[in-house]
Amino acid sequence: MKILIFTDTHGSESAYKELKKKAKDVDFIICCGDVTIFENDIEKIMKKLSQLGKDVFIIHGNHEEEDAVAYFCDKYESLHFLHMSVLHVEGVTLVGYGGGGFSYTDEMCEEFLKSAKEHLDKKNNILITHQPPFGTKVDEVYGEHAGSKSIKKYLKNYNYAFSGHIHETSGIKQKIGKTTIMNPGPKGYILTL
């Protein structure tokens, strides 16, 4: 199985073209948020994502409102809103928590991730967040860590954790225990399971 995962395209046409090429060879697609710049052209962008030819599981970033992304996911059959959801897709468990990006702790996130533990499988559990986990290679900016301690608490429950938000860490990957964490960047990363 191959999954294309991307984040922080912010309306980039070159990123979209690269994703379109890569989408041909995957089973489905995951987006970690920030497909727009403060929702400019959101309708056009969401429509284009719906035309990638695969199911796209998406969360909102800090540039989109939760309701706006949910609306377009309802409008287009191939788009699936993953925020605060646990979905079992082709033998993979996807857990999504979108938005945020600026606080070290998030009580709602912690409550959700705690309850999600009951629905995880023994393998192939993927956590999708916009904000990266705190104290890792994917949340470091100018020598400081800007990630979420709430997300970091629950990393050990997942085989993979993908996030965005910090553009400077695009493409960076790290393994912590059994969990591979990564910022897949705007042009995407293909995960093979």
Short mmCIF file of N, CA, C and O in Angstrom, two decimals, residues 8-96:
data_model
loop_
_atom_site.label_atom_id
_atom_site.label_comp_id
_atom_site.label_asym_id
_atom_site.label_seq_id
_atom_site.Cartn_x
_atom_site.Cartn_y
_atom_site.Cartn_z
N ASP A 8 0.88 22.10 4.03
CA ASP A 8 1.33 23.48 3.81
C ASP A 8 1.58 23.85 2.36
O ASP A 8 2.59 24.49 2.04
N THR A 9 0.64 23.52 1.49
CA THR A 9 0.79 23.93 0.09
C THR A 9 0.48 25.41 -0.10
O THR A 9 0.99 26.03 -1.03
N HIS A 10 -0.37 25.97 0.74
CA HIS A 10 -0.70 27.40 0.72
C HIS A 10 -1.01 27.90 -0.69
O HIS A 10 -0.55 28.96 -1.10
N GLY A 11 -1.76 27.10 -1.45
CA GLY A 11 -2.19 27.52 -2.79
C GLY A 11 -1.14 27.42 -3.87
O GLY A 11 -1.37 27.86 -5.00
N SER A 12 -0.01 26.81 -3.59
CA SER A 12 1.08 26.71 -4.57
C SER A 12 0.70 25.82 -5.75
O SER A 12 0.39 24.65 -5.59
N GLU A 13 0.78 26.39 -6.94
CA GLU A 13 0.47 25.64 -8.16
C GLU A 13 1.54 24.58 -8.43
O GLU A 13 1.23 23.47 -8.86
N SER A 14 2.79 24.92 -8.17
CA SER A 14 3.88 23.94 -8.42
C SER A 14 3.75 22.74 -7.46
O SER A 14 3.99 21.60 -7.86
N ALA A 15 3.36 23.00 -6.23
CA ALA A 15 3.16 21.90 -5.27
C ALA A 15 2.01 21.03 -5.74
O ALA A 15 2.09 19.79 -5.72
N TYR A 16 0.91 21.65 -6.21
CA TYR A 16 -0.24 20.89 -6.68
C TYR A 16 0.14 20.00 -7.86
O TYR A 16 -0.25 18.83 -7.93
N LYS A 17 0.92 20.54 -8.81
CA LYS A 17 1.34 19.75 -9.98
C LYS A 17 2.16 18.53 -9.56
O LYS A 17 2.01 17.44 -10.11
N GLU A 18 3.02 18.72 -8.58
CA GLU A 18 3.83 17.60 -8.07
C GLU A 18 2.95 16.56 -7.38
O GLU A 18 3.12 15.35 -7.57
N LEU A 19 1.98 17.02 -6.61
CA LEU A 19 1.05 16.10 -5.94
C LEU A 19 0.22 15.32 -6.96
O LEU A 19 -0.01 14.12 -6.79
N LYS A 20 -0.19 16.00 -8.02
CA LYS A 20 -1.00 15.35 -9.06
C LYS A 20 -0.21 14.21 -9.70
O LYS A 20 -0.75 13.14 -9.96
N LYS A 21 1.07 14.44 -9.96
CA LYS A 21 1.92 13.38 -10.54
C LYS A 21 2.04 12.20 -9.58
O LYS A 21 1.89 11.05 -9.97
N LYS A 22 2.33 12.50 -8.32
CA LYS A 22 2.53 11.44 -7.33
C LYS A 22 1.24 10.69 -7.01
O LYS A 22 1.28 9.51 -6.67
N ALA A 23 0.10 11.36 -7.13
CA ALA A 23 -1.18 10.76 -6.78
C ALA A 23 -1.52 9.56 -7.66
O ALA A 23 -2.27 8.66 -7.24
N LYS A 24 -0.99 9.52 -8.86
CA LYS A 24 -1.29 8.42 -9.79
C LYS A 24 -0.87 7.06 -9.23
O LYS A 24 -1.46 6.05 -9.58
N ASP A 25 0.16 7.05 -8.39
CA ASP A 25 0.75 5.79 -7.93
C ASP A 25 0.41 5.41 -6.50
O ASP A 25 1.08 4.57 -5.92
N VAL A 26 -0.60 6.06 -5.90
CA VAL A 26 -0.91 5.78 -4.49
C VAL A 26 -2.34 5.30 -4.32
O VAL A 26 -3.17 5.42 -5.23
N ASP A 27 -2.62 4.73 -3.14
CA ASP A 27 -3.96 4.24 -2.84
C ASP A 27 -4.88 5.34 -2.33
O ASP A 27 -6.06 5.36 -2.64
N PHE A 28 -4.33 6.24 -1.50
CA PHE A 28 -5.10 7.39 -1.04
C PHE A 28 -4.14 8.47 -0.58
O PHE A 28 -2.92 8.29 -0.57
N ILE A 29 -4.71 9.63 -0.21
CA ILE A 29 -3.91 10.83 0.10
C ILE A 29 -4.32 11.38 1.46
O ILE A 29 -5.49 11.33 1.84
N ILE A 30 -3.33 11.91 2.18
CA ILE A 30 -3.57 12.56 3.48
C ILE A 30 -3.00 13.98 3.42
O ILE A 30 -1.89 14.19 2.94
N CYS A 31 -3.76 14.94 3.95
CA CYS A 31 -3.30 16.33 4.02
C CYS A 31 -3.30 16.80 5.47
O CYS A 31 -4.30 16.68 6.17
N CYS A 32 -2.18 17.38 5.90
CA CYS A 32 -2.00 17.88 7.27
C CYS A 32 -2.36 19.36 7.42
O CYS A 32 -1.95 20.00 8.38
N GLY A 33 -3.11 19.92 6.48
CA GLY A 33 -3.61 21.28 6.64
C GLY A 33 -2.84 22.36 5.92
O GLY A 33 -1.82 22.12 5.28
N ASP A 34 -3.36 23.58 6.02
CA ASP A 34 -2.82 24.78 5.38
C ASP A 34 -2.68 24.64 3.87
O ASP A 34 -1.61 24.84 3.30
N VAL A 35 -3.82 24.37 3.22
CA VAL A 35 -3.83 24.32 1.75
C VAL A 35 -4.03 25.71 1.16
O VAL A 35 -3.88 25.91 -0.04
N THR A 36 -4.40 26.69 2.00
CA THR A 36 -4.64 28.06 1.54
C THR A 36 -3.74 29.05 2.28
O THR A 36 -3.01 28.68 3.20
N ILE A 37 -3.87 30.31 1.89
CA ILE A 37 -3.34 31.42 2.67
C ILE A 37 -4.56 32.16 3.20
O ILE A 37 -5.25 32.87 2.45
N PHE A 38 -4.89 31.91 4.45
CA PHE A 38 -6.05 32.51 5.11
C PHE A 38 -7.33 32.37 4.27
O PHE A 38 -8.08 33.32 4.10
N GLU A 39 -7.54 31.19 3.75
CA GLU A 39 -8.74 30.78 3.01
C GLU A 39 -8.92 31.48 1.66
O GLU A 39 -9.97 31.33 1.03
N ASN A 40 -7.91 32.20 1.16
CA ASN A 40 -8.01 32.78 -0.18
C ASN A 40 -8.13 31.64 -1.19
O ASN A 40 -7.37 30.68 -1.14
N ASP A 41 -9.08 31.75 -2.09
CA ASP A 41 -9.32 30.74 -3.14
C ASP A 41 -9.62 29.36 -2.60
O ASP A 41 -9.35 28.35 -3.26
N ILE A 42 -10.19 29.27 -1.40
CA ILE A 42 -10.41 27.95 -0.79
C ILE A 42 -11.30 27.05 -1.64
O ILE A 42 -11.03 25.85 -1.78
N GLU A 43 -12.33 27.64 -2.25
CA GLU A 43 -13.23 26.80 -3.06
C GLU A 43 -12.49 26.19 -4.25
O GLU A 43 -12.60 25.00 -4.53
N LYS A 44 -11.71 27.00 -4.94
CA LYS A 44 -10.93 26.53 -6.09
C LYS A 44 -9.92 25.46 -5.66
O LYS A 44 -9.77 24.42 -6.32
N ILE A 45 -9.25 25.69 -4.55
CA ILE A 45 -8.22 24.76 -4.07
C ILE A 45 -8.83 23.43 -3.65
O ILE A 45 -8.32 22.35 -4.00
N MET A 46 -9.92 23.48 -2.91
CA MET A 46 -10.56 22.24 -2.47
C MET A 46 -11.11 21.45 -3.66
O MET A 46 -11.04 20.22 -3.69
N LYS A 47 -11.62 22.15 -4.65
CA LYS A 47 -12.10 21.48 -5.86
C LYS A 47 -10.95 20.76 -6.56
O LYS A 47 -11.08 19.61 -7.00
N LYS A 48 -9.80 21.42 -6.66
CA LYS A 48 -8.63 20.80 -7.30
C LYS A 48 -8.18 19.56 -6.52
O LYS A 48 -7.83 18.54 -7.12
N LEU A 49 -8.21 19.63 -5.20
CA LEU A 49 -7.83 18.46 -4.39
C LEU A 49 -8.80 17.31 -4.65
O LEU A 49 -8.40 16.14 -4.68
N SER A 50 -10.06 17.65 -4.85
CA SER A 50 -11.07 16.61 -5.11
C SER A 50 -10.87 15.95 -6.47
O SER A 50 -11.40 14.87 -6.72
N GLN A 51 -10.09 16.58 -7.33
CA GLN A 51 -9.86 16.07 -8.67
C GLN A 51 -8.53 15.32 -8.81
O GLN A 51 -8.09 15.03 -9.92
N LEU A 52 -7.90 15.00 -7.69
CA LEU A 52 -6.63 14.26 -7.75
C LEU A 52 -6.83 12.78 -8.11
O LEU A 52 -5.87 12.06 -8.34
N GLY A 53 -8.08 12.34 -8.12
CA GLY A 53 -8.36 10.98 -8.55
C GLY A 53 -8.28 9.94 -7.45
O GLY A 53 -8.38 8.74 -7.72
N LYS A 54 -8.08 10.38 -6.23
CA LYS A 54 -7.99 9.48 -5.07
C LYS A 54 -8.76 10.10 -3.91
O LYS A 54 -9.01 11.30 -3.88
N ASP A 55 -9.10 9.27 -2.92
CA ASP A 55 -9.68 9.82 -1.70
C ASP A 55 -8.62 10.63 -0.96
O ASP A 55 -7.47 10.20 -0.85
N VAL A 56 -9.02 11.80 -0.47
CA VAL A 56 -8.12 12.69 0.28
C VAL A 56 -8.70 12.85 1.69
O VAL A 56 -9.82 13.33 1.86
N PHE A 57 -7.92 12.48 2.69
CA PHE A 57 -8.29 12.63 4.10
C PHE A 57 -7.56 13.87 4.60
O PHE A 57 -6.33 13.92 4.57
N ILE A 58 -8.33 14.85 5.05
CA ILE A 58 -7.75 16.18 5.29
C ILE A 58 -8.17 16.76 6.65
O ILE A 58 -9.28 16.54 7.11
N ILE A 59 -7.23 17.48 7.25
CA ILE A 59 -7.52 18.30 8.43
C ILE A 59 -7.27 19.75 8.05
O ILE A 59 -6.60 20.03 7.06
N HIS A 60 -7.80 20.66 8.84
CA HIS A 60 -7.54 22.07 8.62
C HIS A 60 -6.23 22.46 9.33
O HIS A 60 -5.83 21.83 10.30
N GLY A 61 -5.59 23.49 8.80
CA GLY A 61 -4.40 24.03 9.46
C GLY A 61 -4.78 25.30 10.20
O GLY A 61 -5.94 25.53 10.52
N ASN A 62 -3.81 26.16 10.46
CA ASN A 62 -4.11 27.43 11.11
C ASN A 62 -4.54 28.49 10.10
O ASN A 62 -4.99 29.56 10.48
N HIS A 63 -4.45 28.18 8.80
CA HIS A 63 -4.91 29.12 7.78
C HIS A 63 -6.35 28.87 7.35
O HIS A 63 -6.88 29.63 6.54
N GLU A 64 -6.97 27.79 7.84
CA GLU A 64 -8.36 27.50 7.50
C GLU A 64 -9.17 27.31 8.77
O GLU A 64 -8.68 26.78 9.75
N GLU A 65 -10.43 27.69 8.67
CA GLU A 65 -11.37 27.41 9.75
C GLU A 65 -11.87 25.97 9.60
O GLU A 65 -12.06 25.48 8.48
N GLU A 66 -12.09 25.34 10.71
CA GLU A 66 -12.62 23.98 10.74
C GLU A 66 -13.89 23.84 9.90
O GLU A 66 -14.02 22.93 9.07
N ASP A 67 -14.83 24.77 10.08
CA ASP A 67 -16.12 24.70 9.39
C ASP A 67 -15.98 24.80 7.87
O ASP A 67 -16.72 24.17 7.13
N ALA A 68 -15.03 25.61 7.43
CA ALA A 68 -14.85 25.80 5.98
C ALA A 68 -14.35 24.51 5.33
O ALA A 68 -14.86 24.09 4.29
N VAL A 69 -13.37 23.86 5.94
CA VAL A 69 -12.84 22.62 5.38
C VAL A 69 -13.90 21.52 5.44
O VAL A 69 -14.08 20.76 4.48
N ALA A 70 -14.62 21.46 6.55
CA ALA A 70 -15.69 20.47 6.68
C ALA A 70 -16.76 20.67 5.60
O ALA A 70 -17.26 19.70 5.02
N TYR A 71 -17.08 21.92 5.30
CA TYR A 71 -18.08 22.23 4.28
C TYR A 71 -17.68 21.66 2.92
O TYR A 71 -18.48 21.02 2.23
N PHE A 72 -16.44 21.90 2.52
CA PHE A 72 -16.00 21.41 1.20
C PHE A 72 -15.83 19.89 1.18
O PHE A 72 -16.01 19.27 0.14
N CYS A 73 -15.52 19.31 2.30
CA CYS A 73 -15.47 17.85 2.37
C CYS A 73 -16.85 17.25 2.18
O CYS A 73 -17.00 16.18 1.58
N ASP A 74 -17.87 17.94 2.66
CA ASP A 74 -19.25 17.50 2.44
C ASP A 74 -19.66 17.68 0.97
O ASP A 74 -20.44 16.92 0.43
N LYS A 75 -19.10 18.69 0.34
CA LYS A 75 -19.46 19.03 -1.03
C LYS A 75 -18.85 18.07 -2.05
O LYS A 75 -19.47 17.76 -3.08
N TYR A 76 -17.62 17.61 -1.79
CA TYR A 76 -16.91 16.76 -2.75
C TYR A 76 -16.75 15.35 -2.18
O TYR A 76 -16.19 15.16 -1.11
N GLU A 77 -17.20 14.38 -2.95
CA GLU A 77 -17.25 12.99 -2.50
C GLU A 77 -15.87 12.41 -2.15
O GLU A 77 -15.75 11.59 -1.25
N SER A 78 -14.83 12.85 -2.82
CA SER A 78 -13.50 12.28 -2.59
C SER A 78 -12.75 12.93 -1.43
O SER A 78 -11.67 12.47 -1.04
N LEU A 79 -13.31 14.00 -0.84
CA LEU A 79 -12.66 14.67 0.29
C LEU A 79 -13.31 14.22 1.60
O LEU A 79 -14.54 14.21 1.71
N HIS A 80 -12.49 13.86 2.58
CA HIS A 80 -12.98 13.35 3.86
C HIS A 80 -12.35 14.15 5.00
O HIS A 80 -11.12 14.17 5.13
N PHE A 81 -13.17 14.80 5.81
CA PHE A 81 -12.67 15.62 6.92
C PHE A 81 -12.26 14.72 8.07
O PHE A 81 -13.07 13.97 8.61
N LEU A 82 -11.01 14.80 8.46
CA LEU A 82 -10.43 13.88 9.43
C LEU A 82 -10.29 14.46 10.84
O LEU A 82 -9.93 13.76 11.77
N HIS A 83 -10.60 15.75 11.01
CA HIS A 83 -10.42 16.39 12.32
C HIS A 83 -11.26 15.71 13.40
O HIS A 83 -12.45 15.49 13.23
N MET A 84 -10.61 15.36 14.50
CA MET A 84 -11.23 14.69 15.64
C MET A 84 -11.97 13.42 15.22
O MET A 84 -13.07 13.13 15.70
N SER A 85 -11.35 12.68 14.31
CA SER A 85 -11.93 11.43 13.81
C SER A 85 -10.90 10.31 13.85
O SER A 85 -9.70 10.55 13.73
N VAL A 86 -11.41 9.11 13.97
CA VAL A 86 -10.61 7.89 13.84
C VAL A 86 -11.24 7.10 12.72
O VAL A 86 -12.41 6.71 12.81
N LEU A 87 -10.51 6.90 11.63
CA LEU A 87 -11.04 6.17 10.48
C LEU A 87 -10.15 4.97 10.17
O LEU A 87 -8.93 5.08 10.19
N HIS A 88 -10.79 3.87 9.85
CA HIS A 88 -10.06 2.67 9.42
C HIS A 88 -10.20 2.60 7.91
O HIS A 88 -11.30 2.45 7.38
N VAL A 89 -9.06 2.74 7.22
CA VAL A 89 -9.05 2.81 5.76
C VAL A 89 -8.06 1.79 5.22
O VAL A 89 -6.84 1.92 5.44
N GLU A 90 -8.56 0.78 4.55
CA GLU A 90 -7.72 -0.21 3.89
C GLU A 90 -6.62 -0.77 4.81
O GLU A 90 -5.45 -0.84 4.44
N GLY A 91 -6.99 -1.15 6.02
CA GLY A 91 -6.05 -1.74 6.95
C GLY A 91 -5.16 -0.76 7.70
O GLY A 91 -4.23 -1.15 8.39
N VAL A 92 -5.45 0.52 7.56
CA VAL A 92 -4.70 1.58 8.23
C VAL A 92 -5.66 2.35 9.12
O VAL A 92 -6.80 2.62 8.73
N THR A 93 -5.22 2.72 10.32
CA THR A 93 -6.04 3.55 11.20
C THR A 93 -5.51 4.98 11.16
O THR A 93 -4.35 5.23 11.48
N LEU A 94 -6.37 5.90 10.74
CA LEU A 94 -6.02 7.32 10.66
C LEU A 94 -6.68 8.06 11.81
O LEU A 94 -7.88 7.93 12.03
N VAL A 95 -5.87 8.83 12.53
CA VAL A 95 -6.37 9.65 13.63
C VAL A 95 -5.99 11.09 13.32
O VAL A 95 -4.81 11.40 13.13
N GLY A 96 -6.99 11.98 13.24
CA GLY A 96 -6.71 13.34 12.84
C GLY A 96 -7.10 14.39 13.87
O GLY A 96 -8.13 14.29 14.51
#
